[in-house]
PDB file of C-alpha atoms and ligand atoms in Angstrom:
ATOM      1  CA  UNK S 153      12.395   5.861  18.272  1.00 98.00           C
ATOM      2  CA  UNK S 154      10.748   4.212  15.780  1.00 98.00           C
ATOM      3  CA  UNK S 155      10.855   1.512  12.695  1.00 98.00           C
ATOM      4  CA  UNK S 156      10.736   2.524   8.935  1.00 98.00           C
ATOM      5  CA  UNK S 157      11.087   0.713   5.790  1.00 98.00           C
ATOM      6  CA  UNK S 158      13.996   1.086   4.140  1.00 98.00           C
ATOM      7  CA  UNK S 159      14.778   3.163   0.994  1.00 98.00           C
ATOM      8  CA  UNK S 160      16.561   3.348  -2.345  1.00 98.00           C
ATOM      9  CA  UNK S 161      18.896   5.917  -0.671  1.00 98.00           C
ATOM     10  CA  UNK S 162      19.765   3.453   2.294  1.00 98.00           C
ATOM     11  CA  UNK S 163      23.010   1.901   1.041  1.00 98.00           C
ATOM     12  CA  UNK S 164      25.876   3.692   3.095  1.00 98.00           C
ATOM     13  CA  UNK S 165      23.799   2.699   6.478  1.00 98.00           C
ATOM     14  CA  UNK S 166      23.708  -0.642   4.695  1.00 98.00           C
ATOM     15  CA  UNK S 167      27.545  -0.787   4.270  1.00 98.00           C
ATOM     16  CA  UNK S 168      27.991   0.304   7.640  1.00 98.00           C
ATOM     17  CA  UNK S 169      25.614  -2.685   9.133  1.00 98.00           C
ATOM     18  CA  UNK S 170      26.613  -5.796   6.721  1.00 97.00           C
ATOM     19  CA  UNK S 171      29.521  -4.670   4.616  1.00 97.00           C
ATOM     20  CA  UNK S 172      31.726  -4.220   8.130  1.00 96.00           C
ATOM     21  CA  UNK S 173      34.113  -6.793   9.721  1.00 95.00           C
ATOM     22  CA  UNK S 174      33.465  -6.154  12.985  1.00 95.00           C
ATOM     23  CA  UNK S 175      29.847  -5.387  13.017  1.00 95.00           C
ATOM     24  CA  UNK S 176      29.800  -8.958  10.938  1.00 93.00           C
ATOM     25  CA  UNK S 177      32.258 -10.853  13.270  1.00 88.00           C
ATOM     26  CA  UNK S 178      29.187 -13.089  14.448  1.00 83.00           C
ATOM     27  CA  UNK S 179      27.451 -13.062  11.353  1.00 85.00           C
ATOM     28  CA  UNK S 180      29.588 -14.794   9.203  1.00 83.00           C
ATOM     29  CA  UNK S 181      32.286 -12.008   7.441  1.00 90.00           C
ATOM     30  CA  UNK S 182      31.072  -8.416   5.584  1.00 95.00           C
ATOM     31  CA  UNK S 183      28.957  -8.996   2.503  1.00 95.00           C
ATOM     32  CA  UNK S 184      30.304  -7.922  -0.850  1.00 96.00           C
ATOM     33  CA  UNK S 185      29.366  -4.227  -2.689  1.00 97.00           C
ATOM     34  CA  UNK S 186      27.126  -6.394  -5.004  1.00 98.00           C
ATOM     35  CA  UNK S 187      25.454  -8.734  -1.920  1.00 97.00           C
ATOM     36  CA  UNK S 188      24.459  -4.953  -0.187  1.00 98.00           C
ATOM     37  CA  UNK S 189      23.089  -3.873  -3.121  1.00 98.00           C
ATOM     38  CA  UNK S 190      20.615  -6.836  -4.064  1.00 98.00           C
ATOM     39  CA  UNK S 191      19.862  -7.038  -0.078  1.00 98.00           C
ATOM     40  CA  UNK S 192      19.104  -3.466  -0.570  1.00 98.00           C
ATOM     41  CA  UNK S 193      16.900  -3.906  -3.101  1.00 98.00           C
ATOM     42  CA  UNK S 194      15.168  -6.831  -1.850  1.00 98.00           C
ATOM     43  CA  UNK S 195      14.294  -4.699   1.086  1.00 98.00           C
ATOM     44  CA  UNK S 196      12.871  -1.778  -0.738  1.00 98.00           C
ATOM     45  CA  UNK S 197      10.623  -4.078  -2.879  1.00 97.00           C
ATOM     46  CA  UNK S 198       9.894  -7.536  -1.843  1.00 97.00           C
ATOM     47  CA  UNK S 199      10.487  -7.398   2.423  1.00 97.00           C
ATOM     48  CA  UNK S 200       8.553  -5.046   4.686  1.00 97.00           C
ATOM     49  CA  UNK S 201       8.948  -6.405   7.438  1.00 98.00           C
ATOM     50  CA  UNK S 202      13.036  -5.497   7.577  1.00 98.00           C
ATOM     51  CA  UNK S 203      13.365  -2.116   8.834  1.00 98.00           C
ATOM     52  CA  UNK S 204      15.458   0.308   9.819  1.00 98.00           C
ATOM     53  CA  UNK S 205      15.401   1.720  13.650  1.00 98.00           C
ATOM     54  CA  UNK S 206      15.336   5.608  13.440  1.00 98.00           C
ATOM     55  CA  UNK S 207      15.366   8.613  16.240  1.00 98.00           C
ATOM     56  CA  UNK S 208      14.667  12.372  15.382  1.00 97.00           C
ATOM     57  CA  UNK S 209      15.280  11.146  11.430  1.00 95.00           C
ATOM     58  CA  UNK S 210      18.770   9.918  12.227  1.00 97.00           C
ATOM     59  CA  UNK S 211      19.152   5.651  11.618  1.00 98.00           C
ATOM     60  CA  UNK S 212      20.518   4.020  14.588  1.00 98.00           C
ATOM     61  CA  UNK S 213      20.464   0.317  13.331  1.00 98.00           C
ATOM     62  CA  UNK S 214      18.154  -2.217  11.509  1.00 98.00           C
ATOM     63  CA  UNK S 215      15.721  -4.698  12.814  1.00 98.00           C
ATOM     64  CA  UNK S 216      13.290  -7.617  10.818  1.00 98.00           C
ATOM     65  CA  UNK S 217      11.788 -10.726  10.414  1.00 98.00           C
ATOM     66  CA  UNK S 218      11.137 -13.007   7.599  1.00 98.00           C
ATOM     67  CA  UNK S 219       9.651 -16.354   6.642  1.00 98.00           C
ATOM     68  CA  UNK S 220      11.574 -19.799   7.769  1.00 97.00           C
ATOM     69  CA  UNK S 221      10.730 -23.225   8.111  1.00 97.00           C
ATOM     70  CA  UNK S 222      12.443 -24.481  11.074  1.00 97.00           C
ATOM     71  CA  UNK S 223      12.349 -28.241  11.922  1.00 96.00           C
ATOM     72  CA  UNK S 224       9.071 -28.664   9.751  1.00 97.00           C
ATOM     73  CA  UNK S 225       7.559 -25.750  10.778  1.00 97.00           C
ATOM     74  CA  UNK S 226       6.834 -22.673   9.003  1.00 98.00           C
ATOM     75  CA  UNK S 227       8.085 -19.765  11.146  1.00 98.00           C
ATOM     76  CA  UNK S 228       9.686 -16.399  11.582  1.00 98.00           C
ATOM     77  CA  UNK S 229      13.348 -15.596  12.072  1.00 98.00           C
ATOM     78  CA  UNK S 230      14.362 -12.325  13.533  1.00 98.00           C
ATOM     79  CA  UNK S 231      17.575 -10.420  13.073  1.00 98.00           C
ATOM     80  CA  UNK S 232      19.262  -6.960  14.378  1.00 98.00           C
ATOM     81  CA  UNK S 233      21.941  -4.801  14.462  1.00 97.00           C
ATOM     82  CA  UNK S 234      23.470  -1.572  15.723  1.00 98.00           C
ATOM     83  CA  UNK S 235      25.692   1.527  14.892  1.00 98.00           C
ATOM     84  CA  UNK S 236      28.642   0.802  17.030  1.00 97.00           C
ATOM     85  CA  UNK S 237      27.949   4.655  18.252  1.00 98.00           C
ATOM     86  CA  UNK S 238      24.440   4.034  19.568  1.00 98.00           C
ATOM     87  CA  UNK S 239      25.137   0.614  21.097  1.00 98.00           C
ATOM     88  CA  UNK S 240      24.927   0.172  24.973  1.00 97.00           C
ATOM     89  CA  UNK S 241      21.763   2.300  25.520  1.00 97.00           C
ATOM     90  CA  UNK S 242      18.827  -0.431  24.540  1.00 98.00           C
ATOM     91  CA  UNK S 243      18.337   0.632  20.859  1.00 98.00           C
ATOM     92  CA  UNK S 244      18.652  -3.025  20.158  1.00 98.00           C
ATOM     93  CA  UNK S 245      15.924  -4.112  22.873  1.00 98.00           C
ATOM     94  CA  UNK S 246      13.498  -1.697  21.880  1.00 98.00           C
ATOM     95  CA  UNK S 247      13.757  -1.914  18.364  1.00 98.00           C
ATOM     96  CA  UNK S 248      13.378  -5.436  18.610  1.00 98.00           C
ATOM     97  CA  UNK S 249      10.691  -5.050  21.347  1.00 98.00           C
ATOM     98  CA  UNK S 250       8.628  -2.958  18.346  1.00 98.00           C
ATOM     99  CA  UNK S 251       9.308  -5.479  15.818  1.00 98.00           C
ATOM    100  CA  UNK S 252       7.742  -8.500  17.921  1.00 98.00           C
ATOM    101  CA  UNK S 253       4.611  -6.716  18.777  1.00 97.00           C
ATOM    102  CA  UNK S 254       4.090  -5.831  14.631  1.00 98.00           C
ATOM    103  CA  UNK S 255       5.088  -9.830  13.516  1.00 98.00           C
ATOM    104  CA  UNK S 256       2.560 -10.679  16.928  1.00 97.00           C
ATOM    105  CA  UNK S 257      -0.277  -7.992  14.866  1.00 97.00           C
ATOM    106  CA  UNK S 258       0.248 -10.025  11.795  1.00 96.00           C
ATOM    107  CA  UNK S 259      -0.898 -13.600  13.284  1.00 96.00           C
ATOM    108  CA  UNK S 260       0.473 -15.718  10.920  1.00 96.00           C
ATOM    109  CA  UNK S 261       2.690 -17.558  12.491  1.00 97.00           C
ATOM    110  CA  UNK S 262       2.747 -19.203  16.416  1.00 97.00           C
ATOM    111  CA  UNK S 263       7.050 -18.875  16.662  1.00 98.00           C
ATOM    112  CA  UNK S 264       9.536 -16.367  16.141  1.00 98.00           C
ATOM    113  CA  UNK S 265      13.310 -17.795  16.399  1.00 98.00           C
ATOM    114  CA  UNK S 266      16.889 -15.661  16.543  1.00 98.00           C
ATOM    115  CA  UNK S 267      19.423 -17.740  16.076  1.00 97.00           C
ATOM    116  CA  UNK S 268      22.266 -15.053  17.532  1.00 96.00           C
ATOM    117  CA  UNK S 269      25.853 -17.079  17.797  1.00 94.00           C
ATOM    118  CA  UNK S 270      26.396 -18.535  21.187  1.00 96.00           C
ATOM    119  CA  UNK S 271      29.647 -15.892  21.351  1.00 93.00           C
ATOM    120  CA  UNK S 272      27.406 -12.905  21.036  1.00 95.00           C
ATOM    121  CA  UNK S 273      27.108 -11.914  24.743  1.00 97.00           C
ATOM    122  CA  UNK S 274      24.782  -8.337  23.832  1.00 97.00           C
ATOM    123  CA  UNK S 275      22.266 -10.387  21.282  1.00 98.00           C
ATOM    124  CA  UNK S 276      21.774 -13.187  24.205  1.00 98.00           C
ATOM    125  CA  UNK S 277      20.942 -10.981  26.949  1.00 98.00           C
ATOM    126  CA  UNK S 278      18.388  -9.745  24.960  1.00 98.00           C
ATOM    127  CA  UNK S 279      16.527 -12.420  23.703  1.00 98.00           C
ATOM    128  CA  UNK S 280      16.841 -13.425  27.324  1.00 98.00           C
ATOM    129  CA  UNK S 281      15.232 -10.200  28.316  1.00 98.00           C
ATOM    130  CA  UNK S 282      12.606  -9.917  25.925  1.00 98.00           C
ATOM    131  CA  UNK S 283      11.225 -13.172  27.069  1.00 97.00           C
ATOM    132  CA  UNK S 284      12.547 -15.500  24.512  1.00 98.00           C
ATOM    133  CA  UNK S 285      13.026 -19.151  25.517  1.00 98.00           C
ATOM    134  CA  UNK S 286      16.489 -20.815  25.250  1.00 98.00           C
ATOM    135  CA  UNK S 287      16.014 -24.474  23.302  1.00 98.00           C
ATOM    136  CA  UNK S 288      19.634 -24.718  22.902  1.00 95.00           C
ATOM    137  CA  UNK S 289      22.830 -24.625  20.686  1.00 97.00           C
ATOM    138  CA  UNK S 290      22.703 -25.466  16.984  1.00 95.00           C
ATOM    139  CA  UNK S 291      25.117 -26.002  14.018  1.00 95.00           C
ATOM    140  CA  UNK S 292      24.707 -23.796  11.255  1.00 91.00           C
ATOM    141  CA  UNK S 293      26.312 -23.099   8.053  1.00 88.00           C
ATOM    142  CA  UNK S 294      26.148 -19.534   7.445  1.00 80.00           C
ATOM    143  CA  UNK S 295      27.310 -17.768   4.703  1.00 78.00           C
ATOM    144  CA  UNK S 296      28.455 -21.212   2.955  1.00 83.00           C
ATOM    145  CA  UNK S 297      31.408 -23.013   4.032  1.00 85.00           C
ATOM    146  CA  UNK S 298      32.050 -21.135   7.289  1.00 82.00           C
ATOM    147  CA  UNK S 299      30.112 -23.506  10.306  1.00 87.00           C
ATOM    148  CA  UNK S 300      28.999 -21.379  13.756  1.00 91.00           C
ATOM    149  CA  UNK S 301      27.187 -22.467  16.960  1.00 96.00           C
ATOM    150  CA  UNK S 302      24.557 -20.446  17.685  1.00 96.00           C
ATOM    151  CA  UNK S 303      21.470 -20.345  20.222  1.00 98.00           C
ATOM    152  CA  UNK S 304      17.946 -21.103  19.237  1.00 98.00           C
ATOM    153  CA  UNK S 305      15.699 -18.598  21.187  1.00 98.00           C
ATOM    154  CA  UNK S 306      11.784 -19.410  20.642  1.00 98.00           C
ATOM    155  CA  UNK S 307       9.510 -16.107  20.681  1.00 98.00           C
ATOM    156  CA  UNK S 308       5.561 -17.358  21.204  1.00 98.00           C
ATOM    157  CA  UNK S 309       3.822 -14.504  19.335  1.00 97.00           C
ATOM    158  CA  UNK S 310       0.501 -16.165  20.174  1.00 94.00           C
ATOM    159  CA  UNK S 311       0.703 -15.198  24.036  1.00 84.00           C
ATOM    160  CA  UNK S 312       2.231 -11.786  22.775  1.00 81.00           C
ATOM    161  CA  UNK S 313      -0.765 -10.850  20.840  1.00 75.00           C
ATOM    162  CA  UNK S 314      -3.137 -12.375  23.294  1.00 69.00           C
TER     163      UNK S 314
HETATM  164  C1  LIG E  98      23.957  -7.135  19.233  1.00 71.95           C
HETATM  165  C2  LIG E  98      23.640  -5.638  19.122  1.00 71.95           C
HETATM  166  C3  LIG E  98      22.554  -5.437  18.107  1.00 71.95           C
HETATM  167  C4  LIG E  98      23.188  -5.093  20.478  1.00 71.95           C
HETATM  168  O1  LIG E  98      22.740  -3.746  20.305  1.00 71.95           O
HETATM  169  P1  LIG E  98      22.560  -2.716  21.500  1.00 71.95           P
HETATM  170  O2  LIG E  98      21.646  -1.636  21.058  1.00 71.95           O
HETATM  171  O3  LIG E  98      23.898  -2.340  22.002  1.00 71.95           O
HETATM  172  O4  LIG E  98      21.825  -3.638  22.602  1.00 71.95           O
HETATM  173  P2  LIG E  98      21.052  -3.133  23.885  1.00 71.95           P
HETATM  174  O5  LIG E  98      21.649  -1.858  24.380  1.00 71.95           O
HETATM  175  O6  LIG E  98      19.581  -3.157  23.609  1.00 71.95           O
HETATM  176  O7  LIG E  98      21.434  -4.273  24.930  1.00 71.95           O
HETATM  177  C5  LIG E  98      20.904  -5.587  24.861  1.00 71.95           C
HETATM  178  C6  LIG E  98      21.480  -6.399  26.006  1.00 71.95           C
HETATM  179  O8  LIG E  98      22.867  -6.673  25.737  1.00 71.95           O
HETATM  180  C7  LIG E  98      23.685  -6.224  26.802  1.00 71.95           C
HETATM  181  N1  LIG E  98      24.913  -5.756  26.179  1.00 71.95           N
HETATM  182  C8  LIG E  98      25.074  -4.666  25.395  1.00 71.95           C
HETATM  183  N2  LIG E  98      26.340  -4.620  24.927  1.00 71.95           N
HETATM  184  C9  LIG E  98      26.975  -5.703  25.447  1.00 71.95           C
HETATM  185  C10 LIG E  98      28.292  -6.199  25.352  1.00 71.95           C
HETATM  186  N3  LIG E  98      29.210  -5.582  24.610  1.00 71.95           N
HETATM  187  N4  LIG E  98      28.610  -7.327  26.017  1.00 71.95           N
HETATM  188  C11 LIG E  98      27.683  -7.958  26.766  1.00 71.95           C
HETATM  189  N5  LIG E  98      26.406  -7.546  26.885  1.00 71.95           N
HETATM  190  C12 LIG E  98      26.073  -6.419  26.250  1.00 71.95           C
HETATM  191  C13 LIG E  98      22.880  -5.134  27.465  1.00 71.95           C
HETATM  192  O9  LIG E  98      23.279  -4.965  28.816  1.00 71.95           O
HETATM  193  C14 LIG E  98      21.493  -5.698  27.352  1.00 71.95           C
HETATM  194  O10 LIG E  98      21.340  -6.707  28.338  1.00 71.95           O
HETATM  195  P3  LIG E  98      20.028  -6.814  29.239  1.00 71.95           P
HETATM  196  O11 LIG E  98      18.905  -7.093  28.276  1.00 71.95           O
HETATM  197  O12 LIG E  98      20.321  -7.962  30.127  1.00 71.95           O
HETATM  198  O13 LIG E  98      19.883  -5.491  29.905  1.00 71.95           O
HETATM  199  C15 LIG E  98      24.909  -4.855  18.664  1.00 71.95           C
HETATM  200  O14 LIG E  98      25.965  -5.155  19.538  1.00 71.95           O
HETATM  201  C16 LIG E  98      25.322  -5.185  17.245  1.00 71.95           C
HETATM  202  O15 LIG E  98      24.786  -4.646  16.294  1.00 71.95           O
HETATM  203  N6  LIG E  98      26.322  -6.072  17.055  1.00 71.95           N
HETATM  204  C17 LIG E  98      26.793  -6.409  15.728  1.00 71.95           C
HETATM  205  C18 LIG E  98      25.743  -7.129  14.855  1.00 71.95           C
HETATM  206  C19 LIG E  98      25.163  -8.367  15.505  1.00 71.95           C
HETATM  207  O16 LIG E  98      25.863  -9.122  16.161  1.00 71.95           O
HETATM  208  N7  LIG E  98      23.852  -8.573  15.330  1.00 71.95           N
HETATM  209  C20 LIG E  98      23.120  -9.644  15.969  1.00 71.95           C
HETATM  210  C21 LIG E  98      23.125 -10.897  15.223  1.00 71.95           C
HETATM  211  S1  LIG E  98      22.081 -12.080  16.061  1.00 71.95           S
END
């Protein structure tokens, strides 16, 4: 398994990830043709660090991080998702498990936070696993005008890359 940067060709996994009701149930609703396609592009041009999680050239799911600021702070925010086919065999902890050890290589920022919605048992468990530390529920208003509790989970990438 391993991650790649996503391509111009890339927008049917796309609309299978985001564009989905109930792959989106805790992310706020699917996003619109036009939303997928600018996300799309943003991702082939201006994001490397999104990716997509591939095995033997076939994509199982997407994993990445981007720039936050979070309570004053500049940090990362990490997010993921999975094919509902390859779900339930660690995909999601691994590919995740890659993408902290890359955003640990870069050093340029102490925190990494996933803000998964306190519903989402699977996305818990793994921060959980992967050695995140809980800080607690939040409020958030994500996509605009729909409001969703959600964990704060604290990554240290300084002891990661230590
Ligand atoms: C959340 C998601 C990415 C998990 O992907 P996955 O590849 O199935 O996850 P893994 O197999 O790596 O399992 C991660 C943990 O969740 C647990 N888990 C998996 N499916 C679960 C389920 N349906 N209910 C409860 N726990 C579950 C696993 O046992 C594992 O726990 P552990 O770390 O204690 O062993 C996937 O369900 C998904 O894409 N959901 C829709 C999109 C989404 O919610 N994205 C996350 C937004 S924060």
């Amino acid at each position: 398994m391993r991650l790649e940067r996503w391509t111009p060709d890339d927008l049917p996994l796309m609309r299978r990830l985001l564009g989905d009701p109930a792959m989106t149930e805790h992310l706020g609703g699917p996003e619109s043709e036009q939303k997928l396609a600018d996300r799309l592009e943003r991702y082939v041009e201006r994001e490397p660090t999104m990716f997509k999680i591939v095995e033997d050239g076939e994509p199982l799911g997407s994993v990445g991080f981007w720039d936050r600021e979070w309570r004053g702070e500049d940090v990362f925010e990490i997010g993921w998702s999975v094919l509902p086919e390859h779900q339930g065999r660690g995909v999601a902890s691994r590919g995740t498990a890659m993408a902290l050890d890359l955003a640990a290589a870069m050093r340029r920022r102490r925190w990494l936070h996933a803000f998964p919605s306190v519903d989402n048992a699977a996305s818990n468990a793994l921060c959980r696993t992967l050695g995140f530390e809980l800080l607690g529920p939040e409020e958030f208003e994500y996509p605009k005008g729909s409001f969703m509790t959600c964990n704060d989970w604290r990554y240290d990438l300084r002891d990661a890359a230590a």
